[in-house]
Amino acid sequence: MNFIALLLGLIVERLATKLFHLRRLPWLDGLIDAGFRQAQKLATWPAIVPIILLVLLLVLPVAAISIAIGDRALGLPYVAFAVFVLFFSFGPKDIGEDVDEYCTALEDGDKERIEETAKAIVEGEVPDDELQCIQKVEEAVCVHANNRLFAVIFWFVILGLFGPLGPLGAWAYRTTDLIRRRAVAMVPVDENADSAGALARDAAVRLHGWLAWVPARLTAIGYAAAGHFAAALGAWRAPSEQQDASLAEHNDNLLARVGVAALALGERDEEDLIDRGVRGATAANRLVFRSLLIWAVIISAMTLYGFTQ
């Protein structure tokens, strides 16, 4: 059932692009903000505890429905519910759609749209230098594909091993990401590191980093298998990460290094920055798609041999 639900969920993700605006969930932002403010008030508790409680509060309804539905009516209600949850757990936007918009902006030469679409992919500010911006976009495609897609699949499959809990895994990961985003937006980076807000923000980032750790490494392996294996393996082994980087930063650095190395773009004679940008972003998107196919084959094999349901 879980494999069928996952397959249908991925199909819906590809076809229902006009419904992506439904995944913004503005009402959920208000609930997260309220919970985060309450977390800051519990100064005597370890900061991670109220963040975990907030996650549990948001995922318990999904867990309850999943268990209640179970395998009734040949599992059809469960499959429908799982596809519904997966739709809201992926994203919030499709990485391929973002890349297409970015490439179109490059080809049109619209600098304002280029910056806007690049920021959507990077999920932050981009360098002013055009070549650095292009490289940043390529890295971001490799990094955020894990956050938007692969990590959701991973936790859906892992919790699906324990019965009708696949939707709980997918939604739990997305919930930690939503909390992390809101925490970072609410508490400035330059705030006193010992303040209640900064501690709660860092706890939210840390929790998300924990859940992304294993998927990030499996995604990196997928990039190596789907791209230039030797270059990707060399990038994995390269000791280029900062020693004081957080767990989340280590995850992102690994995905960026391995993903870009797996692309093995090289240089082409008489290629301008526009062509280079389009080629790099398109190659990164194709790498993600090939990795997704590899994941699908492995999960289907696990299902065939009874490792998943």
mmCIF file of C-alpha atoms in Angstrom:
data_model
loop_
_atom_site.group_PDB
_atom_site.id
_atom_site.type_symbol
_atom_site.label_atom_id
_atom_site.label_comp_id
_atom_site.label_asym_id
_atom_site.label_seq_id
_atom_site.Cartn_x
_atom_site.Cartn_y
_atom_site.Cartn_z
ATOM 1 C CA MET A 1 0.000 0.000 0.000
ATOM 2 C CA ASN A 2 2.781 2.403 0.888
ATOM 3 C CA PHE A 3 4.572 1.928 -2.415
ATOM 4 C CA ILE A 4 1.351 2.482 -4.370
ATOM 5 C CA ALA A 5 0.612 5.591 -2.302
ATOM 6 C CA LEU A 6 4.146 6.897 -2.844
ATOM 7 C CA LEU A 7 3.963 6.285 -6.590
ATOM 8 C CA LEU A 8 0.609 8.059 -6.830
ATOM 9 C CA GLY A 9 1.922 10.867 -4.631
ATOM 10 C CA LEU A 10 4.863 11.461 -6.964
ATOM 11 C CA ILE A 11 2.552 11.449 -9.983
ATOM 12 C CA VAL A 12 0.259 13.995 -8.336
ATOM 13 C CA GLU A 13 3.343 16.075 -7.459
ATOM 14 C CA ARG A 14 4.293 16.204 -11.133
ATOM 15 C CA LEU A 15 0.808 16.893 -12.498
ATOM 16 C CA ALA A 16 -0.855 19.142 -9.914
ATOM 17 C CA THR A 17 1.467 22.138 -10.252
ATOM 18 C CA LYS A 18 -1.497 24.523 -10.357
ATOM 19 C CA LEU A 19 -2.469 23.417 -6.847
ATOM 20 C CA PHE A 20 0.886 24.163 -5.224
ATOM 21 C CA HIS A 21 -0.489 27.393 -3.766
ATOM 22 C CA LEU A 22 -2.582 25.233 -1.418
ATOM 23 C CA ARG A 23 0.627 24.087 0.281
ATOM 24 C CA ARG A 24 1.347 27.536 1.699
ATOM 25 C CA LEU A 25 -0.883 26.771 4.712
ATOM 26 C CA PRO A 26 -0.978 30.319 6.170
ATOM 27 C CA TRP A 27 -3.176 29.166 9.067
ATOM 28 C CA LEU A 28 -0.460 26.714 10.083
ATOM 29 C CA ASP A 29 2.099 29.539 10.209
ATOM 30 C CA GLY A 30 0.040 31.277 12.879
ATOM 31 C CA LEU A 31 -0.186 28.093 14.932
ATOM 32 C CA ILE A 32 3.573 27.514 14.650
ATOM 33 C CA ASP A 33 4.283 31.122 15.622
ATOM 34 C CA ALA A 34 2.092 30.776 18.728
ATOM 35 C CA GLY A 35 3.761 27.505 19.682
ATOM 36 C CA PHE A 36 7.216 28.954 19.114
ATOM 37 C CA ARG A 37 6.428 31.929 21.354
ATOM 38 C CA GLN A 38 5.287 29.537 24.078
ATOM 39 C CA ALA A 39 8.511 27.553 23.622
ATOM 40 C CA GLN A 40 10.526 30.682 24.325
ATOM 41 C CA LYS A 41 8.704 31.129 27.635
ATOM 42 C CA LEU A 42 9.819 27.724 28.915
ATOM 43 C CA ALA A 43 13.286 29.006 29.720
ATOM 44 C CA THR A 44 13.905 26.383 32.414
ATOM 45 C CA TRP A 45 13.469 23.531 29.919
ATOM 46 C CA PRO A 46 16.075 22.366 27.399
ATOM 47 C CA ALA A 47 15.187 24.286 24.236
ATOM 48 C CA ILE A 48 14.728 21.128 22.170
ATOM 49 C CA VAL A 49 11.909 19.810 24.402
ATOM 50 C CA PRO A 50 9.203 22.427 23.613
ATOM 51 C CA ILE A 51 10.144 22.230 19.915
ATOM 52 C CA ILE A 52 9.579 18.459 19.949
ATOM 53 C CA LEU A 53 6.286 18.998 21.776
ATOM 54 C CA LEU A 54 5.231 21.459 19.078
ATOM 55 C CA VAL A 55 6.062 18.898 16.387
ATOM 56 C CA LEU A 56 4.044 16.241 18.218
ATOM 57 C CA LEU A 57 1.080 18.594 18.486
ATOM 58 C CA LEU A 58 1.090 19.127 14.713
ATOM 59 C CA VAL A 59 1.597 15.487 13.699
ATOM 60 C CA LEU A 60 -0.742 13.720 16.132
ATOM 61 C CA PRO A 61 -3.878 14.296 13.985
ATOM 62 C CA VAL A 62 -2.147 12.670 10.982
ATOM 63 C CA ALA A 63 -1.013 9.746 13.143
ATOM 64 C CA ALA A 64 -4.506 9.264 14.560
ATOM 65 C CA ILE A 65 -6.167 9.258 11.139
ATOM 66 C CA SER A 66 -3.554 6.901 9.668
ATOM 67 C CA ILE A 67 -4.022 4.383 12.475
ATOM 68 C CA ALA A 68 -7.815 4.707 12.418
ATOM 69 C CA ILE A 69 -8.009 4.063 8.691
ATOM 70 C CA GLY A 70 -5.522 1.204 8.735
ATOM 71 C CA ASP A 71 -6.195 -1.421 6.091
ATOM 72 C CA ARG A 72 -9.939 -0.973 5.929
ATOM 73 C CA ALA A 73 -11.689 -1.385 2.578
ATOM 74 C CA LEU A 74 -8.622 -3.111 1.097
ATOM 75 C CA GLY A 75 -6.470 -0.161 2.131
ATOM 76 C CA LEU A 76 -8.000 2.239 -0.396
ATOM 77 C CA PRO A 77 -8.870 4.959 2.168
ATOM 78 C CA TYR A 78 -5.330 4.733 3.542
ATOM 79 C CA VAL A 79 -3.803 5.113 0.063
ATOM 80 C CA ALA A 80 -5.999 8.152 -0.631
ATOM 81 C CA PHE A 81 -5.067 9.732 2.709
ATOM 82 C CA ALA A 82 -1.370 8.986 2.194
ATOM 83 C CA VAL A 83 -1.411 10.640 -1.239
ATOM 84 C CA PHE A 84 -3.151 13.654 0.291
ATOM 85 C CA VAL A 85 -0.540 13.957 3.053
ATOM 86 C CA LEU A 86 2.343 13.444 0.618
ATOM 87 C CA PHE A 87 1.064 16.266 -1.556
ATOM 88 C CA PHE A 88 1.296 18.677 1.372
ATOM 89 C CA SER A 89 4.574 17.194 2.614
ATOM 90 C CA PHE A 90 6.486 17.619 -0.653
ATOM 91 C CA GLY A 91 7.664 21.034 -1.692
ATOM 92 C CA PRO A 92 6.427 23.616 -0.920
ATOM 93 C CA LYS A 93 7.294 24.159 -4.621
ATOM 94 C CA ASP A 94 8.457 21.703 -7.245
ATOM 95 C CA ILE A 95 12.199 22.042 -7.854
ATOM 96 C CA GLY A 96 11.764 21.315 -11.560
ATOM 97 C CA GLU A 97 9.214 24.101 -11.954
ATOM 98 C CA ASP A 98 11.556 26.536 -10.200
ATOM 99 C CA VAL A 99 14.406 25.546 -12.526
ATOM 100 C CA ASP A 100 12.228 26.017 -15.609
ATOM 101 C CA GLU A 101 11.247 29.518 -14.480
ATOM 102 C CA TYR A 102 14.895 30.368 -13.774
ATOM 103 C CA CYS A 103 16.070 29.131 -17.186
ATOM 104 C CA THR A 104 13.313 31.053 -18.939
ATOM 105 C CA ALA A 105 14.367 34.220 -17.118
ATOM 106 C CA LEU A 106 17.986 33.634 -18.174
ATOM 107 C CA GLU A 107 17.047 33.144 -21.811
ATOM 108 C CA ASP A 108 14.893 36.283 -21.753
ATOM 109 C CA GLY A 109 17.703 38.289 -20.195
ATOM 110 C CA ASP A 110 15.373 39.718 -17.548
ATOM 111 C CA LYS A 111 17.734 40.493 -14.648
ATOM 112 C CA GLU A 112 14.929 41.180 -12.188
ATOM 113 C CA ARG A 113 13.274 37.824 -12.892
ATOM 114 C CA ILE A 114 16.638 36.064 -12.870
ATOM 115 C CA GLU A 115 17.305 37.341 -9.364
ATOM 116 C CA GLU A 116 13.762 36.549 -8.243
ATOM 117 C CA THR A 117 13.777 32.981 -9.591
ATOM 118 C CA ALA A 118 17.321 32.374 -8.318
ATOM 119 C CA LYS A 119 16.239 33.444 -4.816
ATOM 120 C CA ALA A 120 13.292 31.031 -5.029
ATOM 121 C CA ILE A 121 15.687 28.148 -5.711
ATOM 122 C CA VAL A 122 18.366 29.205 -3.230
ATOM 123 C CA GLU A 123 15.709 30.142 -0.646
ATOM 124 C CA GLY A 124 17.748 33.190 0.305
ATOM 125 C CA GLU A 125 19.950 35.915 -1.060
ATOM 126 C CA VAL A 126 22.129 35.272 -4.113
ATOM 127 C CA PRO A 127 25.601 36.667 -4.978
ATOM 128 C CA ASP A 128 25.791 39.759 -7.159
ATOM 129 C CA ASP A 129 28.437 38.133 -9.359
ATOM 130 C CA GLU A 130 26.641 36.339 -12.216
ATOM 131 C CA LEU A 131 28.889 33.271 -12.327
ATOM 132 C CA GLN A 132 28.757 32.859 -8.555
ATOM 133 C CA CYS A 133 24.976 33.170 -8.720
ATOM 134 C CA ILE A 134 24.831 30.437 -11.366
ATOM 135 C CA GLN A 135 26.979 28.136 -9.242
ATOM 136 C CA LYS A 136 24.911 28.905 -6.161
ATOM 137 C CA VAL A 137 21.747 27.908 -8.010
ATOM 138 C CA GLU A 138 23.281 24.595 -9.093
ATOM 139 C CA GLU A 139 24.275 23.837 -5.517
ATOM 140 C CA ALA A 140 20.843 24.858 -4.213
ATOM 141 C CA VAL A 141 19.034 22.497 -6.604
ATOM 142 C CA CYS A 142 21.078 19.603 -5.207
ATOM 143 C CA VAL A 143 20.589 20.723 -1.607
ATOM 144 C CA HIS A 144 16.895 21.541 -1.615
ATOM 145 C CA ALA A 145 15.872 18.486 -3.619
ATOM 146 C CA ASN A 146 16.645 16.550 -0.453
ATOM 147 C CA ASN A 147 14.554 18.856 1.713
ATOM 148 C CA ARG A 148 11.646 19.122 -0.692
ATOM 149 C CA LEU A 149 11.550 15.537 -1.951
ATOM 150 C CA PHE A 150 14.010 12.829 -0.903
ATOM 151 C CA ALA A 151 13.865 13.287 2.873
ATOM 152 C CA VAL A 152 10.061 13.213 2.737
ATOM 153 C CA ILE A 153 10.197 9.940 0.784
ATOM 154 C CA PHE A 154 12.745 8.502 3.218
ATOM 155 C CA TRP A 155 10.668 9.113 6.327
ATOM 156 C CA PHE A 156 7.486 7.978 4.568
ATOM 157 C CA VAL A 157 9.147 4.657 3.744
ATOM 158 C CA ILE A 158 10.854 4.229 7.132
ATOM 159 C CA LEU A 159 7.722 4.742 9.226
ATOM 160 C CA GLY A 160 5.765 2.746 6.668
ATOM 161 C CA LEU A 161 7.787 -0.272 7.803
ATOM 162 C CA PHE A 162 5.843 -0.178 11.073
ATOM 163 C CA GLY A 163 2.362 -0.290 9.612
ATOM 164 C CA PRO A 164 0.100 2.505 8.361
ATOM 165 C CA LEU A 165 2.441 5.248 9.581
ATOM 166 C CA GLY A 166 3.964 6.368 6.292
ATOM 167 C CA PRO A 167 1.969 9.635 6.218
ATOM 168 C CA LEU A 168 3.124 10.355 9.772
ATOM 169 C CA GLY A 169 6.776 10.103 8.689
ATOM 170 C CA ALA A 170 6.333 12.390 5.692
ATOM 171 C CA TRP A 171 4.338 15.000 7.611
ATOM 172 C CA ALA A 172 6.644 14.899 10.646
ATOM 173 C CA TYR A 173 9.608 15.803 8.464
ATOM 174 C CA ARG A 174 7.710 18.599 6.732
ATOM 175 C CA THR A 175 6.545 19.901 10.107
ATOM 176 C CA THR A 176 10.110 20.198 11.400
ATOM 177 C CA ASP A 177 10.980 22.100 8.231
ATOM 178 C CA LEU A 178 8.041 24.477 8.637
ATOM 179 C CA ILE A 179 8.958 25.131 12.268
ATOM 180 C CA ARG A 180 12.598 25.708 11.309
ATOM 181 C CA ARG A 181 11.611 28.222 8.629
ATOM 182 C CA ARG A 182 9.299 30.149 10.929
ATOM 183 C CA ALA A 183 11.864 30.132 13.757
ATOM 184 C CA VAL A 184 14.554 31.548 11.489
ATOM 185 C CA ALA A 185 12.115 34.187 10.221
ATOM 186 C CA MET A 186 11.034 35.199 13.736
ATOM 187 C CA VAL A 187 14.455 35.381 15.404
ATOM 188 C CA PRO A 188 17.190 37.464 13.698
ATOM 189 C CA VAL A 189 20.575 35.836 13.169
ATOM 190 C CA ASP A 190 22.306 38.600 15.136
ATOM 191 C CA GLU A 191 20.191 38.079 18.269
ATOM 192 C CA ASN A 192 22.025 37.207 21.492
ATOM 193 C CA ALA A 193 22.919 33.515 21.228
ATOM 194 C CA ASP A 194 21.913 32.937 24.860
ATOM 195 C CA SER A 195 18.457 34.476 24.531
ATOM 196 C CA ALA A 196 15.382 32.249 24.725
ATOM 197 C CA GLY A 197 14.457 33.047 21.132
ATOM 198 C CA ALA A 198 17.883 32.172 19.746
ATOM 199 C CA LEU A 199 18.013 28.926 21.744
ATOM 200 C CA ALA A 200 14.580 27.877 20.494
ATOM 201 C CA ARG A 201 15.512 28.826 16.920
ATOM 202 C CA ASP A 202 18.739 26.817 17.091
ATOM 203 C CA ALA A 203 16.847 23.861 18.562
ATOM 204 C CA ALA A 204 14.387 23.943 15.658
ATOM 205 C CA VAL A 205 17.261 24.031 13.157
ATOM 206 C CA ARG A 206 19.037 21.232 15.005
ATOM 207 C CA LEU A 207 15.968 18.977 15.091
ATOM 208 C CA HIS A 208 15.449 19.404 11.375
ATOM 209 C CA GLY A 209 19.132 18.702 10.797
ATOM 210 C CA TRP A 210 18.874 15.437 12.725
ATOM 211 C CA LEU A 211 15.991 14.236 10.578
ATOM 212 C CA ALA A 212 17.780 15.315 7.386
ATOM 213 C CA TRP A 213 21.108 13.636 8.247
ATOM 214 C CA VAL A 214 20.469 10.123 6.904
ATOM 215 C CA PRO A 215 18.386 11.222 3.873
ATOM 216 C CA ALA A 216 21.082 13.743 2.926
ATOM 217 C CA ARG A 217 23.693 11.007 2.738
ATOM 218 C CA LEU A 218 21.416 8.650 0.821
ATOM 219 C CA THR A 219 20.610 11.483 -1.560
ATOM 220 C CA ALA A 220 24.323 12.148 -2.031
ATOM 221 C CA ILE A 221 24.826 8.465 -2.841
ATOM 222 C CA GLY A 222 22.008 8.763 -5.360
ATOM 223 C CA TYR A 223 23.736 11.740 -6.980
ATOM 224 C CA ALA A 224 26.958 9.747 -7.268
ATOM 225 C CA ALA A 225 25.134 6.799 -8.826
ATOM 226 C CA ALA A 226 23.177 9.020 -11.216
ATOM 227 C CA GLY A 227 26.098 11.241 -12.224
ATOM 228 C CA HIS A 228 29.886 11.172 -12.406
ATOM 229 C CA PHE A 229 30.621 8.614 -9.682
ATOM 230 C CA ALA A 230 34.375 9.130 -9.340
ATOM 231 C CA ALA A 231 34.089 12.910 -9.126
ATOM 232 C CA ALA A 232 31.227 12.680 -6.625
ATOM 233 C CA LEU A 233 33.150 10.222 -4.455
ATOM 234 C CA GLY A 234 36.189 12.487 -4.497
ATOM 235 C CA ALA A 235 34.032 15.438 -3.457
ATOM 236 C CA TRP A 236 32.534 13.394 -0.619
ATOM 237 C CA ARG A 237 35.979 12.603 0.743
ATOM 238 C CA ALA A 238 37.269 16.148 0.339
ATOM 239 C CA PRO A 239 37.713 17.761 3.801
ATOM 240 C CA SER A 240 36.293 21.115 2.746
ATOM 241 C CA GLU A 241 33.625 21.611 5.413
ATOM 242 C CA GLN A 242 34.124 24.170 8.145
ATOM 243 C CA GLN A 243 34.964 22.586 11.468
ATOM 244 C CA ASP A 244 32.498 24.772 13.380
ATOM 245 C CA ALA A 245 29.602 24.181 10.981
ATOM 246 C CA SER A 246 26.309 22.973 12.427
ATOM 247 C CA LEU A 247 24.814 19.596 11.567
ATOM 248 C CA ALA A 248 22.384 21.235 9.118
ATOM 249 C CA GLU A 249 25.264 23.080 7.445
ATOM 250 C CA HIS A 250 27.233 19.830 7.163
ATOM 251 C CA ASN A 251 24.234 18.229 5.443
ATOM 252 C CA ASP A 252 23.910 21.097 2.975
ATOM 253 C CA ASN A 253 27.650 21.292 2.310
ATOM 254 C CA LEU A 254 27.818 17.584 1.551
ATOM 255 C CA LEU A 255 24.873 17.690 -0.840
ATOM 256 C CA ALA A 256 26.245 20.765 -2.609
ATOM 257 C CA ARG A 257 29.749 19.312 -3.011
ATOM 258 C CA VAL A 258 28.697 15.863 -4.146
ATOM 259 C CA GLY A 259 25.847 17.075 -6.338
ATOM 260 C CA VAL A 260 27.896 19.644 -8.240
ATOM 261 C CA ALA A 261 30.791 17.188 -8.631
ATOM 262 C CA ALA A 262 28.393 14.549 -9.986
ATOM 263 C CA LEU A 263 27.278 17.022 -12.657
ATOM 264 C CA ALA A 264 30.836 17.140 -14.059
ATOM 265 C CA LEU A 265 29.868 20.129 -16.194
ATOM 266 C CA GLY A 266 33.318 21.187 -17.328
ATOM 267 C CA GLU A 267 33.853 24.185 -19.585
ATOM 268 C CA ARG A 268 32.789 24.694 -23.178
ATOM 269 C CA ASP A 269 34.387 26.986 -25.700
ATOM 270 C CA GLU A 270 32.433 30.110 -26.661
ATOM 271 C CA GLU A 271 29.775 29.494 -24.005
ATOM 272 C CA ASP A 272 28.356 32.664 -22.486
ATOM 273 C CA LEU A 273 26.958 32.997 -18.973
ATOM 274 C CA ILE A 274 23.364 32.551 -20.117
ATOM 275 C CA ASP A 275 24.103 29.221 -21.794
ATOM 276 C CA ARG A 276 26.216 28.180 -18.827
ATOM 277 C CA GLY A 277 23.444 29.025 -16.394
ATOM 278 C CA VAL A 278 20.793 27.158 -18.363
ATOM 279 C CA ARG A 279 23.034 24.132 -18.864
ATOM 280 C CA GLY A 280 24.028 23.954 -15.203
ATOM 281 C CA ALA A 281 20.526 24.362 -13.758
ATOM 282 C CA THR A 282 19.052 21.905 -16.270
ATOM 283 C CA ALA A 283 21.798 19.367 -15.567
ATOM 284 C CA ALA A 284 21.186 19.658 -11.809
ATOM 285 C CA ASN A 285 17.456 19.126 -12.294
ATOM 286 C CA ARG A 286 18.107 16.072 -14.476
ATOM 287 C CA LEU A 287 20.467 14.690 -11.849
ATOM 288 C CA VAL A 288 17.691 14.984 -9.272
ATOM 289 C CA PHE A 289 15.253 13.213 -11.606
ATOM 290 C CA ARG A 290 17.690 10.355 -12.310
ATOM 291 C CA SER A 291 18.318 9.992 -8.581
ATOM 292 C CA LEU A 292 14.569 9.838 -8.013
ATOM 293 C CA LEU A 293 14.309 7.004 -10.534
ATOM 294 C CA ILE A 294 17.056 5.125 -8.676
ATOM 295 C CA TRP A 295 15.199 5.601 -5.394
ATOM 296 C CA ALA A 296 11.969 4.371 -7.022
ATOM 297 C CA VAL A 297 13.665 1.212 -8.325
ATOM 298 C CA ILE A 298 15.204 0.455 -4.913
ATOM 299 C CA ILE A 299 11.935 1.041 -3.045
ATOM 300 C CA SER A 300 10.017 -1.110 -5.540
ATOM 301 C CA ALA A 301 12.588 -3.891 -5.081
ATOM 302 C CA MET A 302 12.240 -3.606 -1.297
ATOM 303 C CA THR A 303 8.468 -3.868 -1.691
ATOM 304 C CA LEU A 304 8.771 -6.864 -4.007
ATOM 305 C CA TYR A 305 10.944 -8.744 -1.528
ATOM 306 C CA GLY A 306 8.754 -7.852 1.423
ATOM 307 C CA PHE A 307 10.923 -5.265 3.155
ATOM 308 C CA THR A 308 8.200 -2.615 2.823
ATOM 309 C CA GLN A 309 4.446 -2.807 2.609
#
